């Protein structure tokens, strides 16, 4: 049986009496007048579309819609719902299409490249360094060049497939990066009304199939060879002092290259022999990153003493380049690869693996202690939530033993 319509009085003076009564006042057929405690009233329409309950705001009473206008609007929504249609969604879609058409008529078609540039204004400041920013641009301008000049509103899933297909099996990590960045660009274009169709990346992984999961392993020096390596590095004349000392410090602390290259003197507490690495120099994103305390062994403190005596510390950098700037990761790699002749046999990041192997096979410390020394987060979220210690005392003894193993002469 259809709901009775017309419960509210049609006379404005009588209807206005309801403004003194906070609550929901039914007019029937899903239309109601909702009055708040301040006497502000608005129309709400509730209707079922293909079995799903929906609620639409129809505007304020009486400034936006009178009772007669609200009933007329509710009736249109009701009749569309009876036919299985969402009238409000259809109207919003039409408005978006008209807005996109107006923008296109005024400025010409927005290409995929233009859509990326618009998205990039918001995205670029959130990336940590120039390397990540360059990687983003390379993904778009190199891998996506086939669609860069295409109107972003017209690009199809078939074109996305053509971009990703050559990479999907051959370069799975590159394919994953390109897909992520394409999807972000399309979503931005949709947000800015440059595209009204759904994102053409939707479901593309299912079409392309699973990718091989190749874990990239950084070449690492056996821990037994570290003392000889450091002795050779100490006698090397071709590398600058800042580069050599940074590499010493990286090995002795088992920290990532970025943290060492960006290290500044205020981060060092000489009294407690603690290096506090800021959160922004740790791996991770947003709230996943947190500052990390590194206990410094005597050998590492010796490197710092030498750095303070020999280097010009522009901008507070502990290990500046010859020009007083932050060292690049390639500079450290070049010392290992070219100056010391270890082609493919070691890398700056690989010394973390060297340290991890030594912890397991020689120091025989619990895994959670060596993981804490490396600044790794516990991947078990439940365990991480309860584990509040960073094992500082145990790590201090561990790093002292590692320094003795390395036998670095001051």
mmCIF file of C-alpha atoms in Angstrom:
data_model
loop_
_atom_site.group_PDB
_atom_site.id
_atom_site.type_symbol
_atom_site.label_atom_id
_atom_site.label_comp_id
_atom_site.label_asym_id
_atom_site.label_seq_id
_atom_site.Cartn_x
_atom_site.Cartn_y
_atom_site.Cartn_z
ATOM 1 C CA UNK A 1 0.000 0.000 0.000
ATOM 2 C CA UNK A 2 1.455 3.387 -1.052
ATOM 3 C CA UNK A 3 2.324 5.833 1.698
ATOM 4 C CA UNK A 4 -0.121 8.681 2.156
ATOM 5 C CA UNK A 5 1.242 11.986 0.856
ATOM 6 C CA UNK A 6 0.193 15.383 2.168
ATOM 7 C CA UNK A 7 0.392 15.102 5.940
ATOM 8 C CA UNK A 8 1.917 18.546 6.354
ATOM 9 C CA UNK A 9 -0.431 21.553 5.994
ATOM 10 C CA UNK A 10 -0.115 23.374 2.670
ATOM 11 C CA UNK A 11 -0.863 26.780 4.201
ATOM 12 C CA UNK A 12 2.485 28.546 4.919
ATOM 13 C CA UNK A 13 1.254 30.063 8.177
ATOM 14 C CA UNK A 14 0.275 26.643 9.532
ATOM 15 C CA UNK A 15 3.417 24.967 8.215
ATOM 16 C CA UNK A 16 5.559 27.636 9.878
ATOM 17 C CA UNK A 17 4.241 26.460 13.240
ATOM 18 C CA UNK A 18 6.386 23.348 12.787
ATOM 19 C CA UNK A 19 9.508 25.514 12.939
ATOM 20 C CA UNK A 20 8.894 25.744 16.692
ATOM 21 C CA UNK A 21 8.922 21.942 17.008
ATOM 22 C CA UNK A 22 12.429 20.413 16.633
ATOM 23 C CA UNK A 23 12.341 16.938 15.107
ATOM 24 C CA UNK A 24 11.321 15.082 11.934
ATOM 25 C CA UNK A 25 7.909 15.907 10.503
ATOM 26 C CA UNK A 26 6.680 13.447 7.867
ATOM 27 C CA UNK A 27 4.839 14.512 4.716
ATOM 28 C CA UNK A 28 4.564 10.964 3.403
ATOM 29 C CA UNK A 29 6.125 9.090 0.520
ATOM 30 C CA UNK A 30 9.586 9.465 2.089
ATOM 31 C CA UNK A 31 9.504 13.279 2.289
ATOM 32 C CA UNK A 32 10.078 14.864 5.667
ATOM 33 C CA UNK A 33 10.801 18.281 7.167
ATOM 34 C CA UNK A 34 13.698 18.168 9.637
ATOM 35 C CA UNK A 35 13.777 21.033 12.160
ATOM 36 C CA UNK A 36 16.763 21.620 14.456
ATOM 37 C CA UNK A 37 16.683 23.178 17.927
ATOM 38 C CA UNK A 38 17.332 26.653 16.478
ATOM 39 C CA UNK A 39 14.284 26.483 14.240
ATOM 40 C CA UNK A 40 16.242 25.878 11.030
ATOM 41 C CA UNK A 41 14.367 23.552 8.698
ATOM 42 C CA UNK A 42 15.390 21.463 5.697
ATOM 43 C CA UNK A 43 13.747 18.947 3.412
ATOM 44 C CA UNK A 44 14.961 15.339 3.313
ATOM 45 C CA UNK A 45 13.819 12.628 0.897
ATOM 46 C CA UNK A 46 14.267 8.939 1.744
ATOM 47 C CA UNK A 47 13.755 6.374 -1.000
ATOM 48 C CA UNK A 48 14.773 2.835 -1.951
ATOM 49 C CA UNK A 49 16.611 2.403 -5.290
ATOM 50 C CA UNK A 50 17.058 -1.193 -6.448
ATOM 51 C CA UNK A 51 16.829 -2.339 -2.836
ATOM 52 C CA UNK A 52 19.364 0.169 -1.476
ATOM 53 C CA UNK A 53 18.107 2.806 0.952
ATOM 54 C CA UNK A 54 19.112 6.347 -0.060
ATOM 55 C CA UNK A 55 18.624 9.750 1.542
ATOM 56 C CA UNK A 56 18.774 13.073 -0.308
ATOM 57 C CA UNK A 57 18.757 16.642 0.945
ATOM 58 C CA UNK A 58 16.297 18.805 -0.984
ATOM 59 C CA UNK A 59 17.258 22.201 0.421
ATOM 60 C CA UNK A 60 16.235 24.497 3.247
ATOM 61 C CA UNK A 61 12.670 25.557 3.983
ATOM 62 C CA UNK A 62 11.394 28.048 2.985
ATOM 63 C CA UNK A 63 14.323 29.871 1.328
ATOM 64 C CA UNK A 64 15.343 27.121 -1.085
ATOM 65 C CA UNK A 65 12.174 25.049 -1.439
ATOM 66 C CA UNK A 66 8.578 25.624 -0.451
ATOM 67 C CA UNK A 67 6.379 22.669 0.428
ATOM 68 C CA UNK A 68 4.990 22.535 -3.113
ATOM 69 C CA UNK A 69 8.483 22.606 -4.621
ATOM 70 C CA UNK A 70 9.749 19.927 -2.214
ATOM 71 C CA UNK A 71 6.808 17.665 -3.102
ATOM 72 C CA UNK A 72 7.461 18.187 -6.813
ATOM 73 C CA UNK A 73 11.152 17.322 -6.410
ATOM 74 C CA UNK A 74 10.382 14.322 -4.193
ATOM 75 C CA UNK A 75 7.880 13.050 -6.747
ATOM 76 C CA UNK A 76 10.497 13.201 -9.516
ATOM 77 C CA UNK A 77 12.989 11.259 -7.382
ATOM 78 C CA UNK A 78 10.298 8.756 -6.411
ATOM 79 C CA UNK A 79 9.248 8.088 -10.019
ATOM 80 C CA UNK A 80 12.884 7.624 -11.129
ATOM 81 C CA UNK A 81 13.500 5.215 -8.237
ATOM 82 C CA UNK A 82 10.468 3.169 -9.257
ATOM 83 C CA UNK A 83 12.180 2.686 -12.632
ATOM 84 C CA UNK A 84 15.453 1.696 -10.917
ATOM 85 C CA UNK A 85 17.187 5.011 -11.597
ATOM 86 C CA UNK A 86 19.066 7.382 -9.278
ATOM 87 C CA UNK A 87 17.914 10.789 -10.489
ATOM 88 C CA UNK A 88 20.306 12.742 -8.249
ATOM 89 C CA UNK A 89 23.328 10.745 -9.436
ATOM 90 C CA UNK A 90 22.268 11.244 -13.044
ATOM 91 C CA UNK A 91 22.005 14.986 -12.533
ATOM 92 C CA UNK A 92 25.395 15.163 -10.847
ATOM 93 C CA UNK A 93 26.938 13.210 -13.707
ATOM 94 C CA UNK A 94 25.392 15.596 -16.206
ATOM 95 C CA UNK A 95 26.672 18.610 -14.269
ATOM 96 C CA UNK A 96 30.180 17.142 -14.222
ATOM 97 C CA UNK A 97 30.065 16.506 -17.958
ATOM 98 C CA UNK A 98 28.868 20.050 -18.610
ATOM 99 C CA UNK A 99 31.624 21.471 -16.393
ATOM 100 C CA UNK A 100 34.250 19.385 -18.200
ATOM 101 C CA UNK A 101 32.849 20.470 -21.566
ATOM 102 C CA UNK A 102 32.970 24.129 -20.488
ATOM 103 C CA UNK A 103 36.605 23.803 -19.398
ATOM 104 C CA UNK A 104 37.487 22.047 -22.635
ATOM 105 C CA UNK A 105 35.669 24.666 -24.722
ATOM 106 C CA UNK A 106 37.568 27.440 -22.979
ATOM 107 C CA UNK A 107 41.048 25.930 -22.778
ATOM 108 C CA UNK A 108 41.022 23.078 -25.255
ATOM 109 C CA UNK A 109 41.231 19.390 -24.311
ATOM 110 C CA UNK A 110 43.124 18.642 -21.098
ATOM 111 C CA UNK A 111 45.753 16.104 -22.045
ATOM 112 C CA UNK A 112 47.100 13.404 -19.778
ATOM 113 C CA UNK A 113 50.324 15.435 -19.477
ATOM 114 C CA UNK A 114 48.399 18.566 -18.424
ATOM 115 C CA UNK A 115 46.380 16.531 -15.930
ATOM 116 C CA UNK A 116 49.628 15.192 -14.469
ATOM 117 C CA UNK A 117 51.097 18.700 -14.172
ATOM 118 C CA UNK A 118 47.997 19.834 -12.272
ATOM 119 C CA UNK A 119 48.230 16.834 -9.952
ATOM 120 C CA UNK A 120 51.983 17.386 -9.594
ATOM 121 C CA UNK A 121 51.518 20.806 -7.992
ATOM 122 C CA UNK A 122 49.981 19.068 -4.961
ATOM 123 C CA UNK A 123 52.047 15.873 -5.039
ATOM 124 C CA UNK A 124 55.618 17.121 -5.519
ATOM 125 C CA UNK A 125 55.950 18.867 -2.104
ATOM 126 C CA UNK A 126 55.015 15.626 -0.309
ATOM 127 C CA UNK A 127 57.925 13.629 -1.753
ATOM 128 C CA UNK A 128 61.054 13.307 0.341
ATOM 129 C CA UNK A 129 63.806 14.147 -2.128
ATOM 130 C CA UNK A 130 64.745 14.916 -5.717
ATOM 131 C CA UNK A 131 65.326 11.246 -6.477
ATOM 132 C CA UNK A 132 61.673 10.378 -5.814
ATOM 133 C CA UNK A 133 60.475 13.452 -7.689
ATOM 134 C CA UNK A 134 62.601 12.514 -10.698
ATOM 135 C CA UNK A 135 61.305 8.938 -10.600
ATOM 136 C CA UNK A 136 57.710 10.172 -10.722
ATOM 137 C CA UNK A 137 58.393 12.382 -13.718
ATOM 138 C CA UNK A 138 60.310 9.638 -15.514
ATOM 139 C CA UNK A 139 57.397 7.215 -15.072
ATOM 140 C CA UNK A 140 55.011 9.656 -16.737
ATOM 141 C CA UNK A 141 57.193 11.256 -19.392
ATOM 142 C CA UNK A 142 59.025 8.087 -20.474
ATOM 143 C CA UNK A 143 56.735 5.117 -19.923
ATOM 144 C CA UNK A 144 53.470 6.992 -20.542
ATOM 145 C CA UNK A 145 54.590 9.039 -23.523
ATOM 146 C CA UNK A 146 52.127 7.196 -25.818
ATOM 147 C CA UNK A 147 49.192 8.775 -23.951
ATOM 148 C CA UNK A 148 50.721 12.062 -22.744
ATOM 149 C CA UNK A 149 49.193 14.083 -25.608
ATOM 150 C CA UNK A 150 45.855 12.269 -25.528
ATOM 151 C CA UNK A 151 42.833 14.031 -23.947
ATOM 152 C CA UNK A 152 42.648 12.594 -20.454
ATOM 153 C CA UNK A 153 38.853 12.327 -20.796
ATOM 154 C CA UNK A 154 39.172 9.923 -23.742
ATOM 155 C CA UNK A 155 41.898 7.508 -22.620
ATOM 156 C CA UNK A 156 40.623 3.939 -22.416
ATOM 157 C CA UNK A 157 41.592 0.853 -20.491
ATOM 158 C CA UNK A 158 43.011 -0.576 -23.726
ATOM 159 C CA UNK A 159 45.528 2.281 -23.893
ATOM 160 C CA UNK A 160 46.500 1.779 -20.251
ATOM 161 C CA UNK A 161 46.982 -1.914 -21.018
ATOM 162 C CA UNK A 162 49.289 -1.022 -23.939
ATOM 163 C CA UNK A 163 51.429 1.144 -21.645
ATOM 164 C CA UNK A 164 51.801 -1.501 -18.943
ATOM 165 C CA UNK A 165 52.017 -4.708 -20.994
ATOM 166 C CA UNK A 166 55.719 -4.371 -21.989
ATOM 167 C CA UNK A 167 56.694 -3.752 -18.349
ATOM 168 C CA UNK A 168 54.429 -6.141 -16.476
ATOM 169 C CA UNK A 169 56.622 -9.248 -16.661
ATOM 170 C CA UNK A 170 59.963 -7.731 -17.697
ATOM 171 C CA UNK A 171 60.119 -4.913 -15.123
ATOM 172 C CA UNK A 172 57.479 -5.618 -12.464
ATOM 173 C CA UNK A 173 58.603 -2.902 -10.041
ATOM 174 C CA UNK A 174 58.606 -0.271 -12.793
ATOM 175 C CA UNK A 175 55.161 -1.481 -13.884
ATOM 176 C CA UNK A 176 53.834 -1.145 -10.352
ATOM 177 C CA UNK A 177 55.229 2.396 -10.070
ATOM 178 C CA UNK A 178 53.813 3.449 -13.440
ATOM 179 C CA UNK A 179 50.378 2.036 -12.612
ATOM 180 C CA UNK A 180 50.309 3.832 -9.260
ATOM 181 C CA UNK A 181 51.225 7.148 -10.877
ATOM 182 C CA UNK A 182 48.815 6.773 -13.780
ATOM 183 C CA UNK A 183 45.997 5.969 -11.385
ATOM 184 C CA UNK A 184 46.793 9.026 -9.246
ATOM 185 C CA UNK A 185 46.762 11.241 -12.353
ATOM 186 C CA UNK A 186 43.414 9.910 -13.558
ATOM 187 C CA UNK A 187 41.857 10.293 -10.109
ATOM 188 C CA UNK A 188 43.078 13.888 -9.976
ATOM 189 C CA UNK A 189 41.609 14.515 -13.446
ATOM 190 C CA UNK A 190 38.268 13.123 -12.294
ATOM 191 C CA UNK A 191 38.365 15.316 -9.178
ATOM 192 C CA UNK A 192 39.046 18.421 -11.284
ATOM 193 C CA UNK A 193 36.222 17.549 -13.733
ATOM 194 C CA UNK A 194 38.598 16.902 -16.642
ATOM 195 C CA UNK A 195 37.281 13.356 -16.896
ATOM 196 C CA UNK A 196 33.792 12.026 -16.171
ATOM 197 C CA UNK A 197 34.351 8.338 -16.977
ATOM 198 C CA UNK A 198 35.743 5.980 -14.351
ATOM 199 C CA UNK A 199 39.492 5.565 -13.945
ATOM 200 C CA UNK A 200 40.690 3.345 -16.840
ATOM 201 C CA UNK A 201 43.205 1.649 -14.522
ATOM 202 C CA UNK A 202 40.420 -0.150 -12.662
ATOM 203 C CA UNK A 203 40.828 -3.925 -12.890
ATOM 204 C CA UNK A 204 43.976 -3.742 -15.025
ATOM 205 C CA UNK A 205 45.974 -5.995 -12.651
ATOM 206 C CA UNK A 206 43.451 -8.786 -13.137
ATOM 207 C CA UNK A 207 43.712 -8.476 -16.924
ATOM 208 C CA UNK A 208 47.521 -8.433 -16.988
ATOM 209 C CA UNK A 209 47.876 -11.274 -14.481
ATOM 210 C CA UNK A 210 50.346 -11.812 -11.664
ATOM 211 C CA UNK A 211 53.843 -10.326 -11.818
ATOM 212 C CA UNK A 212 57.046 -12.165 -10.903
ATOM 213 C CA UNK A 213 58.208 -11.020 -7.510
ATOM 214 C CA UNK A 214 61.901 -10.342 -7.814
ATOM 215 C CA UNK A 215 63.418 -9.254 -4.529
ATOM 216 C CA UNK A 216 66.260 -6.861 -5.172
ATOM 217 C CA UNK A 217 69.241 -7.748 -3.041
ATOM 218 C CA UNK A 218 72.018 -5.232 -2.568
ATOM 219 C CA UNK A 219 75.479 -6.749 -3.013
ATOM 220 C CA UNK A 220 77.072 -7.212 0.401
ATOM 221 C CA UNK A 221 80.634 -7.815 1.555
ATOM 222 C CA UNK A 222 81.194 -10.854 3.818
ATOM 223 C CA UNK A 223 81.648 -9.666 7.385
ATOM 224 C CA UNK A 224 85.057 -11.356 7.611
ATOM 225 C CA UNK A 225 86.301 -9.004 4.868
ATOM 226 C CA UNK A 226 85.167 -5.774 6.549
ATOM 227 C CA UNK A 227 88.412 -5.104 8.521
ATOM 228 C CA UNK A 228 90.499 -5.473 5.358
ATOM 229 C CA UNK A 229 88.060 -3.292 3.430
ATOM 230 C CA UNK A 230 88.270 -0.501 6.014
ATOM 231 C CA UNK A 231 92.045 -0.671 6.100
ATOM 232 C CA UNK A 232 92.111 -0.320 2.310
ATOM 233 C CA UNK A 233 89.609 2.534 2.467
ATOM 234 C CA UNK A 234 91.687 4.295 5.109
ATOM 235 C CA UNK A 235 94.679 4.340 2.788
ATOM 236 C CA UNK A 236 92.728 5.455 -0.266
ATOM 237 C CA UNK A 237 93.862 8.840 -1.583
ATOM 238 C CA UNK A 238 91.438 9.318 -4.466
ATOM 239 C CA UNK A 239 88.252 9.731 -2.404
ATOM 240 C CA UNK A 240 87.560 12.969 -0.556
ATOM 241 C CA UNK A 241 87.821 12.966 3.228
ATOM 242 C CA UNK A 242 84.087 13.571 3.670
ATOM 243 C CA UNK A 243 83.215 10.604 1.463
ATOM 244 C CA UNK A 244 85.626 8.229 3.180
ATOM 245 C CA UNK A 245 84.545 9.235 6.687
ATOM 246 C CA UNK A 246 80.869 8.985 5.747
ATOM 247 C CA UNK A 247 81.432 5.449 4.484
ATOM 248 C CA UNK A 248 83.339 4.565 7.688
ATOM 249 C CA UNK A 249 80.476 5.910 9.775
ATOM 250 C CA UNK A 250 77.840 4.130 7.660
ATOM 251 C CA UNK A 251 79.546 0.770 8.194
ATOM 252 C CA UNK A 252 80.129 1.287 11.918
ATOM 253 C CA UNK A 253 76.518 2.344 12.590
ATOM 254 C CA UNK A 254 74.849 -0.024 10.068
ATOM 255 C CA UNK A 255 72.599 2.866 9.030
ATOM 256 C CA UNK A 256 71.139 3.767 5.671
ATOM 257 C CA UNK A 257 73.013 6.024 3.303
ATOM 258 C CA UNK A 258 70.464 8.848 3.446
ATOM 259 C CA UNK A 259 70.644 9.143 7.230
ATOM 260 C CA UNK A 260 74.453 9.288 7.192
ATOM 261 C CA UNK A 261 74.724 11.722 4.279
ATOM 262 C CA UNK A 262 72.120 14.036 5.846
ATOM 263 C CA UNK A 263 73.541 13.750 9.392
ATOM 264 C CA UNK A 264 74.123 17.034 11.225
ATOM 265 C CA UNK A 265 76.029 17.833 14.390
ATOM 266 C CA UNK A 266 72.979 18.739 16.533
ATOM 267 C CA UNK A 267 71.857 15.106 16.138
ATOM 268 C CA UNK A 268 74.941 13.881 18.036
ATOM 269 C CA UNK A 269 74.971 13.741 21.838
ATOM 270 C CA UNK A 270 78.650 13.297 22.729
ATOM 271 C CA UNK A 271 77.967 12.768 26.447
ATOM 272 C CA UNK A 272 75.660 9.799 25.966
ATOM 273 C CA UNK A 273 77.276 8.695 22.682
ATOM 274 C CA UNK A 274 73.881 8.677 20.973
ATOM 275 C CA UNK A 275 73.063 9.718 17.438
ATOM 276 C CA UNK A 276 69.350 10.572 17.123
ATOM 277 C CA UNK A 277 68.308 10.222 13.480
ATOM 278 C CA UNK A 278 65.322 12.480 12.680
ATOM 279 C CA UNK A 279 62.132 10.793 11.479
ATOM 280 C CA UNK A 280 62.371 12.427 8.048
ATOM 281 C CA UNK A 281 65.650 10.602 7.394
ATOM 282 C CA UNK A 282 64.211 7.186 8.267
ATOM 283 C CA UNK A 283 62.511 4.851 5.822
ATOM 284 C CA UNK A 284 58.715 4.885 5.611
ATOM 285 C CA UNK A 285 55.912 7.353 4.961
ATOM 286 C CA UNK A 286 54.091 9.809 7.166
ATOM 287 C CA UNK A 287 53.345 8.441 10.626
ATOM 288 C CA UNK A 288 55.154 5.186 9.815
ATOM 289 C CA UNK A 289 58.446 7.034 10.324
ATOM 290 C CA UNK A 290 59.844 7.920 13.731
ATOM 291 C CA UNK A 291 63.204 9.101 15.032
ATOM 292 C CA UNK A 292 65.783 6.420 15.732
ATOM 293 C CA UNK A 293 68.498 6.318 18.415
ATOM 294 C CA UNK A 294 71.854 4.875 17.394
ATOM 295 C CA UNK A 295 74.396 4.050 20.137
ATOM 296 C CA UNK A 296 77.867 5.031 18.928
ATOM 297 C CA UNK A 297 80.816 2.754 19.550
ATOM 298 C CA UNK A 298 84.289 4.131 20.260
ATOM 299 C CA UNK A 299 85.333 3.658 16.631
ATOM 300 C CA UNK A 300 82.325 5.683 15.407
ATOM 301 C CA UNK A 301 83.116 8.452 17.890
ATOM 302 C CA UNK A 302 86.672 8.435 16.511
ATOM 303 C CA UNK A 303 85.302 9.000 13.004
ATOM 304 C CA UNK A 304 83.259 11.952 14.278
ATOM 305 C CA UNK A 305 86.321 13.442 15.964
ATOM 306 C CA UNK A 306 88.261 13.156 12.712
ATOM 307 C CA UNK A 307 85.358 14.685 10.753
ATOM 308 C CA UNK A 308 85.199 17.671 13.115
ATOM 309 C CA UNK A 309 88.955 18.281 12.706
ATOM 310 C CA UNK A 310 89.253 17.812 8.944
ATOM 311 C CA UNK A 311 85.998 18.973 7.309
ATOM 312 C CA UNK A 312 84.293 22.314 6.740
ATOM 313 C CA UNK A 313 80.844 21.860 8.262
ATOM 314 C CA UNK A 314 78.568 23.974 6.109
ATOM 315 C CA UNK A 315 74.941 23.965 7.205
ATOM 316 C CA UNK A 316 75.899 21.716 10.123
ATOM 317 C CA UNK A 317 76.533 18.683 7.885
ATOM 318 C CA UNK A 318 78.878 16.181 9.491
ATOM 319 C CA UNK A 319 80.082 14.731 6.182
ATOM 320 C CA UNK A 320 79.801 17.461 3.532
ATOM 321 C CA UNK A 321 81.105 17.121 -0.011
ATOM 322 C CA UNK A 322 84.097 19.113 -1.216
ATOM 323 C CA UNK A 323 81.641 21.846 -2.249
ATOM 324 C CA UNK A 324 80.022 21.847 1.190
ATOM 325 C CA UNK A 325 76.839 20.121 0.006
ATOM 326 C CA UNK A 326 75.122 16.870 0.931
ATOM 327 C CA UNK A 327 76.944 13.872 -0.508
ATOM 328 C CA UNK A 328 75.050 11.847 -3.102
ATOM 329 C CA UNK A 329 74.425 8.127 -2.744
ATOM 330 C CA UNK A 330 76.288 7.618 -6.025
ATOM 331 C CA UNK A 331 79.396 9.209 -4.507
ATOM 332 C CA UNK A 332 79.559 6.529 -1.804
ATOM 333 C CA UNK A 333 78.856 3.793 -4.357
ATOM 334 C CA UNK A 334 81.609 5.104 -6.632
ATOM 335 C CA UNK A 335 84.216 4.773 -3.884
ATOM 336 C CA UNK A 336 83.328 1.100 -3.475
ATOM 337 C CA UNK A 337 82.835 0.313 -7.146
ATOM 338 C CA UNK A 338 85.523 2.353 -8.896
ATOM 339 C CA UNK A 339 88.083 3.559 -6.381
ATOM 340 C CA UNK A 340 88.297 0.239 -4.537
ATOM 341 C CA UNK A 341 87.541 -2.009 -7.512
ATOM 342 C CA UNK A 342 84.659 -3.951 -5.931
ATOM 343 C CA UNK A 343 82.490 -4.101 -9.061
ATOM 344 C CA UNK A 344 79.219 -5.689 -7.960
ATOM 345 C CA UNK A 345 80.765 -7.029 -4.781
ATOM 346 C CA UNK A 346 79.444 -4.503 -2.300
ATOM 347 C CA UNK A 347 77.214 -1.450 -1.979
ATOM 348 C CA UNK A 348 76.569 1.130 0.762
ATOM 349 C CA UNK A 349 73.212 -0.437 1.620
ATOM 350 C CA UNK A 350 74.717 -3.920 1.436
ATOM 351 C CA UNK A 351 76.752 -3.279 4.589
ATOM 352 C CA UNK A 352 73.473 -3.485 6.517
ATOM 353 C CA UNK A 353 73.183 -7.084 5.296
ATOM 354 C CA UNK A 354 76.813 -7.650 6.275
ATOM 355 C CA UNK A 355 76.035 -6.412 9.779
ATOM 356 C CA UNK A 356 72.863 -8.554 9.969
ATOM 357 C CA UNK A 357 74.813 -11.690 9.010
ATOM 358 C CA UNK A 358 77.457 -10.903 11.642
ATOM 359 C CA UNK A 359 74.731 -10.415 14.285
ATOM 360 C CA UNK A 360 73.233 -13.813 13.487
ATOM 361 C CA UNK A 361 76.405 -15.858 13.035
ATOM 362 C CA UNK A 362 78.941 -14.229 15.361
ATOM 363 C CA UNK A 363 77.212 -12.024 17.938
ATOM 364 C CA UNK A 364 74.229 -14.417 18.092
ATOM 365 C CA UNK A 365 71.899 -11.733 19.444
ATOM 366 C CA UNK A 366 68.109 -12.108 19.365
ATOM 367 C CA UNK A 367 66.625 -11.141 16.015
ATOM 368 C CA UNK A 368 64.540 -8.335 17.518
ATOM 369 C CA UNK A 369 67.741 -6.679 18.829
ATOM 370 C CA UNK A 370 69.521 -6.737 15.458
ATOM 371 C CA UNK A 371 66.327 -5.541 13.745
ATOM 372 C CA UNK A 372 66.128 -2.648 16.197
ATOM 373 C CA UNK A 373 69.777 -1.840 15.470
ATOM 374 C CA UNK A 374 68.901 -1.598 11.764
ATOM 375 C CA UNK A 375 65.937 0.662 12.519
ATOM 376 C CA UNK A 376 63.426 -1.846 11.182
ATOM 377 C CA UNK A 377 59.814 -1.729 12.340
ATOM 378 C CA UNK A 378 58.228 -4.939 13.582
ATOM 379 C CA UNK A 379 55.958 -6.133 10.739
ATOM 380 C CA UNK A 380 53.671 -7.866 13.224
ATOM 381 C CA UNK A 381 51.359 -4.993 14.174
ATOM 382 C CA UNK A 382 50.002 -6.669 17.283
ATOM 383 C CA UNK A 383 53.470 -7.455 18.608
ATOM 384 C CA UNK A 384 54.714 -3.977 17.685
ATOM 385 C CA UNK A 385 51.836 -2.389 19.593
ATOM 386 C CA UNK A 386 52.969 -4.069 22.816
ATOM 387 C CA UNK A 387 56.736 -3.878 22.249
ATOM 388 C CA UNK A 388 57.669 -0.427 23.522
ATOM 389 C CA UNK A 389 61.438 -0.901 24.032
ATOM 390 C CA UNK A 390 64.132 -0.130 21.455
ATOM 391 C CA UNK A 391 66.693 -2.409 23.227
ATOM 392 C CA UNK A 392 69.112 0.510 23.606
ATOM 393 C CA UNK A 393 71.346 -1.077 26.284
ATOM 394 C CA UNK A 394 71.628 -4.345 24.368
ATOM 395 C CA UNK A 395 72.284 -2.476 21.146
ATOM 396 C CA UNK A 396 75.052 -0.439 22.797
ATOM 397 C CA UNK A 397 76.928 -3.622 23.670
ATOM 398 C CA UNK A 398 76.215 -4.995 20.202
ATOM 399 C CA UNK A 399 77.596 -1.907 18.433
ATOM 400 C CA UNK A 400 80.685 -1.899 20.653
ATOM 401 C CA UNK A 401 81.359 -5.501 19.607
ATOM 402 C CA UNK A 402 80.750 -4.628 15.946
ATOM 403 C CA UNK A 403 83.237 -1.766 16.231
ATOM 404 C CA UNK A 404 85.831 -4.132 17.687
ATOM 405 C CA UNK A 405 85.201 -6.529 14.819
ATOM 406 C CA UNK A 406 85.763 -3.749 12.289
ATOM 407 C CA UNK A 407 88.994 -2.689 14.030
ATOM 408 C CA UNK A 408 88.978 0.779 12.574
ATOM 409 C CA UNK A 409 92.080 2.707 13.585
ATOM 410 C CA UNK A 410 91.391 6.341 14.647
#
